[in-house]
Coordinates of C-alpha atoms in Angstrom, one line a residue:
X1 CA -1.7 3.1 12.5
X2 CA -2.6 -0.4 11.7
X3 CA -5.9 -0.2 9.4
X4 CA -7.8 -3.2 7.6
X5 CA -7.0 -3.8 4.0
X6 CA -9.3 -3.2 0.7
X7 CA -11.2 -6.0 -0.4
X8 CA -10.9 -7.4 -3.9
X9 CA -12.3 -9.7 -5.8
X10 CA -16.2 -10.5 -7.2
X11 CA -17.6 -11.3 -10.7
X12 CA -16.8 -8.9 -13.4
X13 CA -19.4 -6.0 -14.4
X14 CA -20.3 -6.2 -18.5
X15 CA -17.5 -3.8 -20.6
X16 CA -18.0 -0.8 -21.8
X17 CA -16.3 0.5 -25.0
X18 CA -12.3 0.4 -24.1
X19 CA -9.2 0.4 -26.4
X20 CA -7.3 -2.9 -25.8
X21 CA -3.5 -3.3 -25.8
X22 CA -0.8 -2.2 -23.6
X23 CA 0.5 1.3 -23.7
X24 CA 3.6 2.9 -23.4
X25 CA 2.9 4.7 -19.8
X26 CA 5.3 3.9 -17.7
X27 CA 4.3 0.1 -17.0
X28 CA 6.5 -2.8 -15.7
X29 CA 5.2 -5.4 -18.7
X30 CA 8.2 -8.3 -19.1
X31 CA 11.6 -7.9 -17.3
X32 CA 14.2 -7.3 -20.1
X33 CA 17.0 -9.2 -19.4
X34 CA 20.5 -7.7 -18.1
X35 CA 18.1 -4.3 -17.3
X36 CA 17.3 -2.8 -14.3
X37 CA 13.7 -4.0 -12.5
X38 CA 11.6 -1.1 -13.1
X39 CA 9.0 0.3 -10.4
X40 CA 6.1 2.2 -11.3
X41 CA 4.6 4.3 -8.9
X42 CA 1.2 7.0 -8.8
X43 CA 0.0 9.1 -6.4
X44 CA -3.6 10.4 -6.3
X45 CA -5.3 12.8 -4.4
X46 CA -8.9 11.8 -4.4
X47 CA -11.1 14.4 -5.1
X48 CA -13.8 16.0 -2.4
X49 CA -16.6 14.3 -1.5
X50 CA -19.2 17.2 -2.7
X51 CA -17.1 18.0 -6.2
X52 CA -18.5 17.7 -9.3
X53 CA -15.3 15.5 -10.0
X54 CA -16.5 12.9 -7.7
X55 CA -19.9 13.0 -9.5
X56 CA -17.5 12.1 -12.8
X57 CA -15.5 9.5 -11.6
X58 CA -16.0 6.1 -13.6
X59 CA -17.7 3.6 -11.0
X60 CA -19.0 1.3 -13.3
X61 CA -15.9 -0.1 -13.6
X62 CA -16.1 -1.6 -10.3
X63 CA -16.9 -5.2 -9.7
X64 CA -19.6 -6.3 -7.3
X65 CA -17.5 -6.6 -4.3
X66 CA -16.0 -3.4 -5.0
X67 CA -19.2 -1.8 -4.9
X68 CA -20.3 -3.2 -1.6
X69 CA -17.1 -2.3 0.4
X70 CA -17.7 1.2 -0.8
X71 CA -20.9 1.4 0.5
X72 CA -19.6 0.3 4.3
X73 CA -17.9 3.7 4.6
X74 CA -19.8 6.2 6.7
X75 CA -17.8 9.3 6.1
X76 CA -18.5 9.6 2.0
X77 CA -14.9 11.3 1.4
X78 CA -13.4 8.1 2.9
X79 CA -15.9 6.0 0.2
X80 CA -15.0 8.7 -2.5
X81 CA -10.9 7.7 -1.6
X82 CA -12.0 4.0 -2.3
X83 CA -13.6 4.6 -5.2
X84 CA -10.7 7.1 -6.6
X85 CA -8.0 4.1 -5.8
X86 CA -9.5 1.0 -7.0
X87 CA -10.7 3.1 -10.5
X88 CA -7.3 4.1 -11.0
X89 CA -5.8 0.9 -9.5
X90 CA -8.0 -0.9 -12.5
X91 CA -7.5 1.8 -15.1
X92 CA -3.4 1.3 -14.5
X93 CA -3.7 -2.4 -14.7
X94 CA -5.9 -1.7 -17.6
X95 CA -3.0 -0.3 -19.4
X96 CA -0.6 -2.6 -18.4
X97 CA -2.2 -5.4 -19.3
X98 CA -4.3 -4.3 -22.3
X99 CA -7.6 -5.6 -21.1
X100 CA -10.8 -3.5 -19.8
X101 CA -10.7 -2.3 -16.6
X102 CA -14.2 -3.7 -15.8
X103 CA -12.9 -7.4 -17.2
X104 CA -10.1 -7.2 -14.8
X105 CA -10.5 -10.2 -12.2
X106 CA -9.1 -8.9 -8.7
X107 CA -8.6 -11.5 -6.3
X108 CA -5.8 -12.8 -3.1
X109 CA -3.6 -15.5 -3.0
X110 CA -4.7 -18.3 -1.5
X111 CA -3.3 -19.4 2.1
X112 CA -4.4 -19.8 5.2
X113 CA -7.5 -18.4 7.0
X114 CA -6.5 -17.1 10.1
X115 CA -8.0 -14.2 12.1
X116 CA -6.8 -10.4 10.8
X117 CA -4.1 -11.7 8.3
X118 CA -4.5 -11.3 4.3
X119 CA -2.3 -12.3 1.6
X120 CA -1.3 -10.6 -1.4
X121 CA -3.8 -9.3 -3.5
X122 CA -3.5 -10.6 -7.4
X123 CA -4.4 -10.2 -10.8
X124 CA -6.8 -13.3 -11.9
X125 CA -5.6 -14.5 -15.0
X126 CA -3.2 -11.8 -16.1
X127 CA -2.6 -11.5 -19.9
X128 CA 0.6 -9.9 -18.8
X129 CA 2.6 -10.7 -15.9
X130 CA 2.2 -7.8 -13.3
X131 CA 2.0 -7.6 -9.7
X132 CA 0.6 -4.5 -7.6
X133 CA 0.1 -3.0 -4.4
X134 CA -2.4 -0.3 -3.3
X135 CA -2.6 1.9 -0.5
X136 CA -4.5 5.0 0.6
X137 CA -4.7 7.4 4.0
X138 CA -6.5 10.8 4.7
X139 CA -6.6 12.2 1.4
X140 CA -3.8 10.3 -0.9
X141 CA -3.3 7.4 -2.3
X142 CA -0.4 5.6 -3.9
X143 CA -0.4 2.4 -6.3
X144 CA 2.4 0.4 -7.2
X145 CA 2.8 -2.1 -10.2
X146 CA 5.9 -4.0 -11.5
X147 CA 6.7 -7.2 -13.0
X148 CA 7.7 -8.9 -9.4
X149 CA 6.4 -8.8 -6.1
X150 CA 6.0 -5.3 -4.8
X151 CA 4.3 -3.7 -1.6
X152 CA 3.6 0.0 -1.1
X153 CA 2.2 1.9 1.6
X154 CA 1.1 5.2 2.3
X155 CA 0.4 7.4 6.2
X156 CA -0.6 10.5 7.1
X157 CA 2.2 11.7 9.6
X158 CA 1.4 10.9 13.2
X159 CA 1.1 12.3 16.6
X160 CA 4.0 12.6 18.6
X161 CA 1.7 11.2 21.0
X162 CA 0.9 8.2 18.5
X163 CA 4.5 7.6 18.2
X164 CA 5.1 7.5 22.2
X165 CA 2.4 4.6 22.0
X166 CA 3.2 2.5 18.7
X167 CA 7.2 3.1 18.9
X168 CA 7.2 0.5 21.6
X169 CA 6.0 -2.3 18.8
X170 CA 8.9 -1.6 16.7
X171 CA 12.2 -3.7 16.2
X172 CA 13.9 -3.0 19.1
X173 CA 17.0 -1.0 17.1
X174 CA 14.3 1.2 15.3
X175 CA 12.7 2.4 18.3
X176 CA 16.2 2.9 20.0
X177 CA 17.4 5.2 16.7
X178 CA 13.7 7.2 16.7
X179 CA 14.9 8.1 20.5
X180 CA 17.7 9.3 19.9
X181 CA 16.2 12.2 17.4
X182 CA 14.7 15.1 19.0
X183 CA 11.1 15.0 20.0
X184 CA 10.2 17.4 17.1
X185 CA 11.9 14.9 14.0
X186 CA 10.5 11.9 15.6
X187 CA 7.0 11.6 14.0
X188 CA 8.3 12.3 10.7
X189 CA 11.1 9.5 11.4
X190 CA 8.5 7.1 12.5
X191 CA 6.2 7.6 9.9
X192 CA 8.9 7.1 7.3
X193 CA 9.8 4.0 9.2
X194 CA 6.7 3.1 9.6
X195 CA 5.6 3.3 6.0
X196 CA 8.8 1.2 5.1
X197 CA 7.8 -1.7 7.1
X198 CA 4.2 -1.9 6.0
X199 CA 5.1 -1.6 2.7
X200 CA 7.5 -4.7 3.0
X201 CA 5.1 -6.5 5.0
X202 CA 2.5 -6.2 2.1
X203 CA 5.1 -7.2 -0.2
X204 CA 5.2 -10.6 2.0
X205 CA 1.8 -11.0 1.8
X206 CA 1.5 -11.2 5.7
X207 CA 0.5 -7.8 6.7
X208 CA 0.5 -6.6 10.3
X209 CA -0.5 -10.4 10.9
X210 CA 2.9 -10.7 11.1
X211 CA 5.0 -8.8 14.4
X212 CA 6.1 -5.8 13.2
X213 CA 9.1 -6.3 16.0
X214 CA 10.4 -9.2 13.8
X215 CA 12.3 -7.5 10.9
X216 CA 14.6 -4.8 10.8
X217 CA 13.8 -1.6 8.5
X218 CA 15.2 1.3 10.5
X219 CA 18.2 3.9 9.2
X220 CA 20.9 2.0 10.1
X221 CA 22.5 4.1 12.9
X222 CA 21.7 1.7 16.0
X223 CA 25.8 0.3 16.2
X224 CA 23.2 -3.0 17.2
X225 CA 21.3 -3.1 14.5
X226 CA 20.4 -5.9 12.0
X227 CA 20.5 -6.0 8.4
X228 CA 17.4 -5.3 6.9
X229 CA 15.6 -8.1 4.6
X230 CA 17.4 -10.1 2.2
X231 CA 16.2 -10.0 -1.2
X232 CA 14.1 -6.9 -1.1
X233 CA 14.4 -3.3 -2.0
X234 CA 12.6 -0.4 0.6
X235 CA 12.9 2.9 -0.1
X236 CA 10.7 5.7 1.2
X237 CA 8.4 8.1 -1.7
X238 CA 8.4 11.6 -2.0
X239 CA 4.5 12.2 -0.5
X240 CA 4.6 16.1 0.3
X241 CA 4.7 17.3 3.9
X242 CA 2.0 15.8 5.5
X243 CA 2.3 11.9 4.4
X244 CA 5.0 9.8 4.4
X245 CA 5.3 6.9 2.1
X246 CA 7.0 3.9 0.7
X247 CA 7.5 1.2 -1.3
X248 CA 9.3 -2.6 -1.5
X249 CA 10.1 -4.7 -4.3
X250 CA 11.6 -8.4 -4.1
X251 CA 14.7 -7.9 -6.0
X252 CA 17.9 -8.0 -5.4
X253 CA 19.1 -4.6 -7.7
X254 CA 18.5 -1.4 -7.3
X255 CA 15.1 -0.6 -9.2
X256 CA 14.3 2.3 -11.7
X257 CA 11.3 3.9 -10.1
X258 CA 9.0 6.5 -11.8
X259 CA 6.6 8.5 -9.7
X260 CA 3.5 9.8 -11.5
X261 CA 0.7 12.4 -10.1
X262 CA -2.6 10.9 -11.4
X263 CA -5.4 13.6 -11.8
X264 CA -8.5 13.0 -10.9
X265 CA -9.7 13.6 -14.4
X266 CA -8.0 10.0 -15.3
X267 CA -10.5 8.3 -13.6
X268 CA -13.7 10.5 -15.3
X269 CA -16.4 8.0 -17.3
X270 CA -16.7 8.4 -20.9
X271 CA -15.3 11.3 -23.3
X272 CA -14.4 13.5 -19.8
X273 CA -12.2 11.4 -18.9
X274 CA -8.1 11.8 -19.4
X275 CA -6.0 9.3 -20.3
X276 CA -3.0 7.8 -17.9
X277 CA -0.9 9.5 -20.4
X278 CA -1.9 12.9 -18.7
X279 CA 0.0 12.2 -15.6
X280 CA 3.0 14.2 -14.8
X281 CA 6.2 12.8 -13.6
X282 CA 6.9 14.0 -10.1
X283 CA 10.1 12.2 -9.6
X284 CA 12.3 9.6 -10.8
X285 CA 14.7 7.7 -8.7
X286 CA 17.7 5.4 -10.0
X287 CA 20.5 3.8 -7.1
X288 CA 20.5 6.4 -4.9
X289 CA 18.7 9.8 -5.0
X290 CA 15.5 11.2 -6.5
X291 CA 15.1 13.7 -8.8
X292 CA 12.7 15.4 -8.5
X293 CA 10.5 17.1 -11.7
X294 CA 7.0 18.5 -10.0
X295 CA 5.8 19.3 -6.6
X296 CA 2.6 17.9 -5.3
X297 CA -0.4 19.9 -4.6
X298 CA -1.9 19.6 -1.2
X299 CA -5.0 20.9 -3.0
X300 CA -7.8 18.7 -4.2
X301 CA -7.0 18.5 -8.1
X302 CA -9.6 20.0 -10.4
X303 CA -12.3 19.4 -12.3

């Protein structure tokens, strides 16, 4: 399940016409003190390859770099899923920040080059103090943003024949816990689990370049098992049924998380286009349940 990650970064394309200032949408802008830390999260489901929506969506905003990743896809629905997440990744910072999408300066934190490992990806020269994560696999996509350190990640649900083969990889307590399930729970388990530890990994800035067998993010039944991180928050995303998902924030409280569904028609060029307003809350989560307030089409989202 181990993929490479997006890359960011590039010099900025010229503007087009944008409002400027932050809006109230659901961003993490400055903690308020003695408050909860509030997680914002959005789920996309990129539109077909062949739609006229795809024919809509707002590329322009994309900086150089951008532009030439998306062009290294063969399959053009995986290049129309790039283009879907880093549009809406730039049009949520966008609003968070209150600067253009297309001024937005992506970029990693610096560190050391080594072979397969990335760090963090960042905000150049934020107005705004914000910190995001993106994700995306086989037709969905999820972005995070809050005012600390945050990693999300998003699967498709495995195999139970890729689970017999990565499970192995896994802290030892997590793989002994998805044994003891029956076979037919065990992909779903893993891929919960598995999105849990990406996520967290991302947050670190390390990746799979660091041993997923190292830390401890399993369900706590193994009478052997660890404690999980110190200092973070993982909890697992309401996806629908055929993705699992997750996300990790670097704070010590329990977070108030918001889930949005982002339509595809958020991320149209010009007067077409909806704003991030438009996007209907799917869930919202506070200590230790969601509630849940829409369902998630498995469908491609019009327009």
């Amino acid at each position: 399940m181990p993929r490479p990650g997006a890359e960011l970064g590039g010099p900025p394309r010229e503007p087009g016409p944008r409002p400027s200032g932050p809006r109230e949408s659901g961003q993490p802008l400055i903690p308020v003190p003695g408050e909860p830390p509030r997680l914002s999260l959005w789920l996309l489901r990129p539109p077909s390859a062949d739609s006229p929506a795809a024919a809509r969506l707002a590329v322009r905003e994309l900086d150089a770099a951008e532009l030439r990743r998306a062009e290294l896809f063969v399959r053009p629905r995986d290049r129309v899923q790039y283009l879907s997440a880093h549009i809406a990744l730039r049009r949520i910072l966008g609003e968070a920040t209150g600067c253009p999408p297309e001024r937005l300066r992506l970029g990693r934190e610096p560190g050391p080059a080594r072979p397969h490992r990335t760090t963090r990806p960042v905000l150049r020269d934020p107005p705004l103090p914000v910190h995001f994560s993106l994700s995306h696999s086989h037709g969905l996509v999820l972005i995070g943003t809050a005012a600390t350190v945050v990693g999300v990640d998003v699967q498709r649900t495995p195999t139970a024949e890729a689970v017999e083969v990565c499970g192995p990889a896994l802290h030892p307590a997590e793989w002994r816990e998805l044994l003891t399930l029956p076979e037919g729970r065990r992909p779903d388990a893993f891929a919960e689990l598995w999105t849990r530890k990406e996520a967290y990994l991302k947050g670190l800035g390390t990746g799979l370049g660091r041993s997923p067998a190292l830390d401890y993010l399993g369900a706590g039944t193994d009478a052997d098992a660890p404690p999980g991180p110190s200092g973070w928050i993982v909890r697992n995303v309401p996806a629908g049924p055929h993705h699992a998902a997750a996300a990790a924030l670097a704070v010590p409280a329990e977070p108030i998380v918001t889930l949005r569904s982002l339509p595809a028609a958020c991320l149209y060029d010009g007067a077409a286009g909806l704003p991030l307003s438009a996007a209907p809350l799917l869930a919202l989560r506070r200590r230790d349940s969601w509630t849940l307030r829409w369902s998630l089409s498995e469908q491609d989202p019009p327009g």
